[in-house]
Amino acid sequence: MFEFSFSTHVCEKNYFASEISTKNAIFAPILLTMKKQEILVTAKSPSNIAVVKYWGKHGCQLPNNPSISFTLSNCFTETSVEYNPKFQCGMQFLFEGVESPKFKEKIEKYIEKHGDLYRFDTEVFSHLKVESRNSFPHSSGIASSASSMSALVLCFLKLEKALNDDATPLDLRRASMLARLASGSASRSVYPVMALWGETPCVSDSSDEYAVPLENMVAPVFKTYHDTILIVSNKEKSVSSRVGHALMEGHPLAEKRYLTARCNTKRLLEALRTADLATFIDIAESEAVQLHELMATSNPPYKLMEPNTLKIIDEVHKFRENTDVPVCFTLDAGPNVHLLFPDEFSEKVNVFINDKLKSYCVDNQYISDIVKVF
Ligand code: DP6
């Protein structure tokens, strides 16, 4: 099972306390109380890029169709949560060292709705200092809710373990479920390689409640995939994903979209298993275009693509036709283009990026990422 590269730090003096608690029951209660004075936990969680997209939800953060994503390596969030009963001013939140009321409000809403799912007194949440930072520049236009919310949830679960003296390994399925409640795409970030979120008859333990790992269901080539993110715009997007999901309610193409996504999930699972790159490319690109078509045909309609997004897409098509290099694009809910390709073609694709694509990016900016494999 995947082991996250995060760690829990309980202050040194407290390790001693928990050791004594098992050796000497008389001292245990006092010392355990001491232990719970200060706890610091940290977690690092990656971003992910969906190939089959989650777009539209119902009930309590349940998806209207299954989605499949690659988990990334270089784009991640690192979060620390410090618990100290002496912190008396409610939860404090710092993003890259600066207070962020917007993100704090998001966390507070999550805690208000779902805080009781953690195995500790919800009072604990008002004595926390949360600090978070992203590995990618915050003006890169990269959505960070998947990495940031999964990192936060992993911290809360580590805190739960520390408060309960629970040394059992982290339950990733529960982590995924709790992350889903914070942000749908975050449910997929807790697994390496690839993940599936949403029920499909093709995978027996799949569920709308949590994501499952696909690591053992994909051909080796997909474990070498690169995702190079071409930064067409670094501005905050004009319409948030939250609003976009809501616009799927009553959307004239909604039912058709959910059927297509279910069919694409089935086809993609088969293509991943058999290393069928042509089908992979077909699905990745049509899912990306469909996502943006749904935006263009919603009420009110909106567009997040920029002219340079379309120019890059044209260049990718031409390059693939002329070279047979199996590079394709996908898009998130924004104008930046994600180039997906197997490692063995990285030299050729990098030349292509430098010669042709870089000039369509803000300040020639792009981020090279690769699938997370451990
Ligand atoms: C286009 O997970 O950001 O990236 O559940 O409201 O937090 P919330 O939405 P979010 O939506 C992601 C949409 C997407 C496609 C995807 O990642 O599947």
XYZ file of C-alpha atoms and ligand atoms in Angstrom:
392
model
C 0.000 0.000 0.000
C 1.173 3.522 -0.760
C 3.061 5.280 1.986
C 2.864 9.074 1.972
C 6.011 11.068 2.357
C 4.597 12.986 5.264
C 5.460 12.730 8.884
C 3.903 13.306 12.247
C 5.909 15.075 14.866
C 4.727 14.796 18.408
C 7.020 16.857 20.635
C 9.917 14.783 21.938
C 8.974 15.036 25.601
C 5.611 13.545 24.675
C 7.019 10.433 23.048
C 8.476 9.667 26.434
C 5.071 10.199 28.008
C 3.339 7.742 25.729
C 6.044 5.161 26.347
C 5.547 5.471 30.085
C 1.792 5.243 29.661
C 2.129 1.658 28.492
C 4.638 0.770 31.184
C 3.116 2.450 34.187
C -0.634 2.741 34.272
C -0.657 4.938 37.395
C 1.272 7.755 35.740
C -0.369 7.349 32.388
C -3.400 9.649 32.718
C -1.372 12.641 33.920
C 1.344 12.130 31.384
C -1.114 11.608 28.559
C -2.789 14.889 29.413
C 0.633 16.468 29.134
C 1.153 14.785 25.808
C -1.968 16.345 24.429
C -0.721 19.842 25.180
C 1.150 20.266 21.920
C 0.898 18.185 18.803
C 2.381 19.037 15.431
C 1.522 16.998 12.359
C 2.532 17.558 8.751
C 1.375 16.120 5.444
C 2.373 16.501 1.829
C -0.172 15.668 -0.848
C 0.006 15.912 -4.639
C -2.245 17.465 -7.213
C -3.864 15.285 -9.881
C -5.022 15.711 -13.459
C -8.252 14.038 -14.549
C -8.466 12.206 -17.871
C -12.166 11.393 -17.454
C -13.556 14.502 -15.798
C -15.770 14.959 -12.745
C -18.166 17.741 -13.682
C -21.520 17.856 -11.927
C -22.414 16.594 -8.464
C -25.371 15.923 -6.202
C -26.189 15.323 -2.545
C -23.239 15.528 -0.215
C -20.380 15.900 -2.682
C -21.342 12.837 -4.724
C -20.232 12.787 -8.367
C -22.691 12.472 -11.245
C -20.218 10.279 -13.103
C -16.982 8.394 -12.378
C -13.643 10.109 -13.017
C -10.078 8.865 -13.516
C -6.886 10.829 -12.896
C -3.104 10.683 -12.845
C -1.511 11.599 -9.524
C 1.354 14.086 -9.966
C 4.745 14.367 -8.276
C 6.011 17.919 -8.447
C 2.806 19.886 -7.880
C 1.940 19.338 -4.242
C 0.793 21.074 -1.074
C 2.582 20.773 2.245
C 0.494 21.468 5.306
C 1.204 21.514 9.010
C -1.375 21.498 11.766
C -0.368 22.464 15.268
C -2.711 21.732 18.131
C -2.243 23.604 21.371
C -5.073 24.124 23.904
C -3.364 27.428 24.733
C -4.335 28.767 21.261
C -7.436 30.673 22.280
C -8.421 32.764 19.236
C -10.038 30.043 17.144
C -8.372 28.328 14.220
C -5.563 30.267 12.598
C -4.715 29.706 8.932
C -1.629 30.856 7.075
C -1.013 30.278 3.381
C 2.655 30.722 2.511
C 3.132 32.653 5.714
C 0.230 35.060 5.164
C -3.276 34.901 6.652
C -5.814 33.847 4.029
C -9.422 34.569 5.083
C -10.836 32.962 1.912
C -9.184 29.600 2.435
C -9.776 29.759 6.180
C -13.500 30.147 5.537
C -13.433 27.064 3.285
C -11.760 25.013 6.024
C -14.165 26.327 8.665
C -17.172 25.358 6.526
C -15.713 21.866 6.092
C -15.144 21.518 9.828
C -18.638 22.795 10.604
C -20.224 20.245 8.252
C -17.924 17.260 8.658
C -15.723 17.864 11.715
C -17.695 15.300 13.719
C -16.447 12.531 11.401
C -13.030 12.751 13.068
C -12.474 10.746 16.233
C -11.758 13.656 18.543
C -13.741 16.399 20.217
C -14.680 19.077 17.651
C -13.471 21.607 20.263
C -9.939 20.641 19.162
C -10.514 22.473 15.840
C -10.665 25.823 17.614
C -7.139 25.373 19.018
C -5.319 24.827 15.732
C -2.720 26.691 13.744
C -2.787 25.511 10.130
C 0.017 26.460 7.740
C 0.078 25.536 4.088
C 2.295 26.060 1.066
C 2.248 24.897 -2.533
C 5.265 23.661 -4.482
C 3.946 25.436 -7.570
C 3.799 29.221 -7.893
C 0.433 30.483 -6.684
C 0.110 32.725 -9.689
C 0.411 29.783 -12.078
C -3.322 29.333 -12.536
C -3.018 25.733 -11.283
C -6.021 24.630 -9.267
C -4.870 23.577 -5.849
C -7.990 22.312 -4.132
C -7.113 18.624 -4.732
C -3.652 18.875 -3.168
C -4.522 21.400 -0.471
C -7.684 19.719 0.787
C -6.168 16.223 0.739
C -3.084 17.482 2.627
C -5.347 19.099 5.217
C -7.434 15.953 5.673
C -4.276 13.847 6.046
C -3.113 16.252 8.774
C -6.442 15.937 10.601
C -6.186 12.142 10.415
C -2.632 12.250 11.780
C -3.847 14.538 14.537
C -6.632 12.069 15.285
C -4.051 9.282 15.591
C -1.826 11.333 17.859
C -4.730 12.320 20.121
C -5.878 8.708 20.383
C -2.424 7.144 20.667
C -3.319 5.096 17.624
C -0.295 3.614 15.878
C -2.189 1.722 13.157
C -1.439 2.653 9.512
C -3.506 5.334 7.893
C -6.717 4.100 6.259
C -6.410 5.622 2.773
C -9.988 4.786 1.829
C -11.284 6.767 4.799
C -8.802 9.551 3.945
C -10.195 9.597 0.412
C -13.787 9.759 1.682
C -12.987 12.640 4.054
C -11.030 14.446 1.313
C -13.966 14.027 -1.099
C -16.180 15.904 1.339
C -13.709 18.808 1.210
C -13.224 18.787 -2.574
C -14.279 16.050 -4.983
C -11.008 15.854 -6.903
C -9.068 15.660 -3.596
C -10.473 12.145 -3.081
C -8.188 10.918 -5.892
C -4.985 12.564 -4.608
C -4.407 10.095 -1.760
C -3.221 7.322 -4.107
C -0.123 7.165 -6.334
C -0.139 6.567 -10.110
C -3.846 6.739 -10.989
C -7.171 6.718 -9.150
C -10.818 6.152 -9.950
C -13.543 7.994 -8.053
C -17.155 7.033 -8.642
C -19.040 3.804 -9.005
C -18.621 1.803 -12.194
C -19.555 -1.837 -12.874
C -16.016 -2.317 -14.263
C -14.297 -2.056 -10.848
C -15.868 -4.059 -8.055
C -14.927 -1.887 -5.067
C -15.467 1.458 -6.802
C -17.703 3.928 -5.012
C -19.171 7.408 -5.217
C -18.070 7.887 -1.599
C -14.322 7.468 -2.102
C -11.678 6.885 -4.740
C -9.829 3.607 -5.260
C -6.251 3.117 -6.521
C -5.736 1.965 -10.106
C -2.029 1.286 -9.675
C -2.456 -2.448 -10.255
C -4.839 -2.019 -13.173
C -2.674 0.024 -15.528
C 0.024 -1.037 -18.013
C 3.613 -0.016 -17.091
C 3.743 2.730 -19.752
C 1.188 4.818 -17.817
C 3.448 4.830 -14.767
C 6.001 6.759 -16.855
C 3.624 9.477 -18.028
C 4.616 13.117 -17.995
C 2.239 16.016 -17.508
C 3.775 19.249 -18.740
C 1.536 22.159 -17.810
C 1.720 25.026 -20.285
C 0.799 28.235 -18.452
C -1.387 30.134 -20.911
C -2.745 32.362 -18.166
C -1.746 32.773 -14.537
C -4.827 34.752 -13.526
C -7.451 33.429 -11.160
C -10.246 31.962 -13.283
C -13.398 34.014 -13.740
C -15.803 31.176 -12.850
C -14.928 28.770 -10.048
C -15.350 24.984 -10.315
C -17.964 25.205 -7.543
C -20.098 27.427 -9.784
C -19.338 25.248 -12.824
C -20.563 22.108 -11.065
C -23.743 23.902 -10.007
C -24.416 24.978 -13.608
C -24.661 21.303 -14.579
C -28.003 21.170 -12.746
C -30.648 21.492 -15.425
C -27.970 21.724 -18.144
C -29.514 20.618 -21.484
C -26.578 18.259 -22.185
C -26.218 16.881 -18.650
C -27.697 13.411 -19.094
C -25.819 12.846 -22.341
C -22.613 13.989 -20.678
C -22.986 11.551 -17.764
C -23.636 8.665 -20.179
C -20.561 9.592 -22.235
C -18.410 9.864 -19.110
C -19.548 6.415 -17.933
C -18.758 4.975 -21.347
C -15.364 6.763 -21.413
C -14.574 5.381 -17.944
C -15.152 1.848 -19.205
C -13.149 2.431 -22.395
C -10.320 4.148 -20.533
C -10.002 1.358 -17.971
C -9.601 -1.105 -20.824
C -7.114 1.157 -22.659
C -5.079 1.574 -19.464
C -4.961 -2.186 -18.976
C -3.978 -2.975 -22.569
C -1.652 0.025 -23.160
C -3.906 1.201 -25.985
C -2.434 4.677 -26.440
C -4.639 5.613 -29.401
C -7.809 5.117 -27.348
C -6.197 6.880 -24.388
C -5.487 9.934 -26.589
C -8.970 9.894 -28.064
C -10.615 9.857 -24.626
C -8.265 12.394 -23.012
C -8.787 14.988 -25.733
C -12.527 14.504 -26.168
C -13.076 14.706 -22.381
C -11.136 17.983 -22.265
C -13.040 19.526 -25.147
C -16.369 18.300 -23.765
C -15.685 19.908 -20.383
C -15.256 23.275 -22.088
C -18.254 22.699 -24.368
C -20.362 22.172 -21.259
C -19.212 25.557 -19.994
C -19.984 27.180 -23.345
C -23.524 25.728 -23.376
C -24.472 26.313 -19.739
C -26.858 29.013 -18.613
C -25.250 31.541 -18.407
C -22.578 30.377 -20.842
C -18.934 31.099 -20.138
C -15.515 30.299 -21.514
C -12.228 29.682 -19.748
C -10.106 28.847 -22.791
C -7.886 31.575 -24.245
C -6.886 32.023 -27.904
C -3.470 30.522 -27.071
C -5.157 27.421 -25.622
C -6.598 26.713 -29.079
C -3.315 27.519 -30.827
C -1.489 24.995 -28.642
C -4.168 22.361 -29.322
C -3.694 22.886 -33.087
C 0.081 22.565 -32.736
C -0.290 19.324 -30.743
C -2.521 17.829 -33.442
C -0.088 18.808 -36.204
C 2.919 17.498 -34.265
C 1.235 14.160 -33.604
C 0.238 13.757 -37.233
C 3.740 14.556 -38.461
C 5.749 12.566 -35.942
C 3.566 9.760 -34.581
C 4.686 10.748 -31.089
C 1.737 9.792 -28.827
C 1.477 13.138 -27.081
C -1.977 14.507 -26.310
C -3.549 17.328 -24.348
C -6.054 17.644 -21.589
C -7.510 20.701 -19.903
C -8.659 21.408 -16.395
C -11.325 24.014 -15.691
C -9.008 26.744 -16.989
C -6.997 27.871 -20.024
C -3.733 26.035 -19.255
C -2.889 23.043 -21.388
C -1.661 19.770 -19.868
C 0.499 17.741 -22.266
C 0.414 14.024 -21.512
C 3.061 11.686 -22.937
C 5.096 8.579 -22.052
C 8.641 9.076 -20.785
C 10.289 7.460 -23.807
C 9.125 10.414 -25.933
C 10.133 13.137 -23.494
C 13.189 14.299 -25.442
C 11.168 14.832 -28.643
C 8.287 16.492 -26.793
C 10.639 18.795 -24.895
C 12.161 19.996 -28.178
C 8.618 20.577 -29.486
C 7.702 22.553 -26.342
C 10.788 24.722 -26.576
C 10.531 25.294 -30.343
C 6.784 25.794 -30.712
C 4.675 25.834 -27.559
C 6.617 27.875 -25.015
C 5.953 31.078 -26.920
C 2.194 30.705 -26.286
C 2.785 30.676 -22.520
C 2.910 33.628 -20.118
C 6.609 34.522 -19.790
C 7.402 31.222 -21.576
C 6.319 29.510 -18.377
C 5.533 25.823 -18.052
C 5.721 23.233 -15.261
C 7.174 19.779 -15.883
C 5.498 17.113 -13.843
C 5.419 13.333 -13.912
C 3.178 10.625 -12.492
C 3.772 9.821 -8.840
C 4.749 6.186 -8.548
C 5.394 5.576 -4.847
C -12.542 20.121 -13.932
O -12.843 18.954 -7.234
O -12.394 21.375 -7.749
O -10.898 19.622 -12.290
O -15.714 19.190 -5.479
O -16.437 21.531 -5.827
O -14.163 21.058 -4.907
P -15.290 20.584 -5.793
O -14.726 20.599 -7.286
P -13.310 20.213 -7.843
O -13.688 19.954 -9.394
C -12.719 19.482 -10.266
C -13.208 19.552 -11.652
C -12.193 19.275 -12.713
C -12.239 17.837 -13.177
C -11.647 16.797 -12.263
O -10.665 17.046 -11.558
O -12.184 15.672 -12.317
